[in-house]
Amino acid sequence: KNVISQAEQLEELQHQLHSIQLDLQ
């Protein structure tokens, strides 16, 4: 509903994805 909260959720997911990628290296 809130565009800002969606952007924040996307940014948080990107940080989690990056952490996972580092763990897989």
mmCIF file of C-alpha atoms in Angstrom, residues 4-20:
data_model
loop_
_atom_site.group_PDB
_atom_site.id
_atom_site.type_symbol
_atom_site.label_atom_id
_atom_site.label_comp_id
_atom_site.label_asym_id
_atom_site.label_seq_id
_atom_site.Cartn_x
_atom_site.Cartn_y
_atom_site.Cartn_z
ATOM 1 C CA ILE A 4 7.981 3.961 0.728
ATOM 2 C CA SER A 5 7.499 0.798 2.802
ATOM 3 C CA GLN A 6 7.670 -1.304 -0.392
ATOM 4 C CA ALA A 7 10.963 0.366 -1.313
ATOM 5 C CA GLU A 8 12.284 -0.267 2.195
ATOM 6 C CA GLN A 9 11.243 -3.926 2.004
ATOM 7 C CA LEU A 10 12.986 -4.277 -1.363
ATOM 8 C CA GLU A 11 16.156 -2.715 0.013
ATOM 9 C CA GLU A 12 16.061 -5.035 3.033
ATOM 10 C CA LEU A 13 15.640 -8.066 0.747
ATOM 11 C CA GLN A 14 18.574 -6.910 -1.352
ATOM 12 C CA HIS A 15 20.752 -6.732 1.775
ATOM 13 C CA GLN A 16 19.666 -10.245 2.784
ATOM 14 C CA LEU A 17 20.343 -11.546 -0.720
ATOM 15 C CA HIS A 18 23.814 -10.001 -0.676
ATOM 16 C CA SER A 19 24.558 -11.621 2.690
ATOM 17 C CA ILE A 20 23.445 -15.011 1.350
#
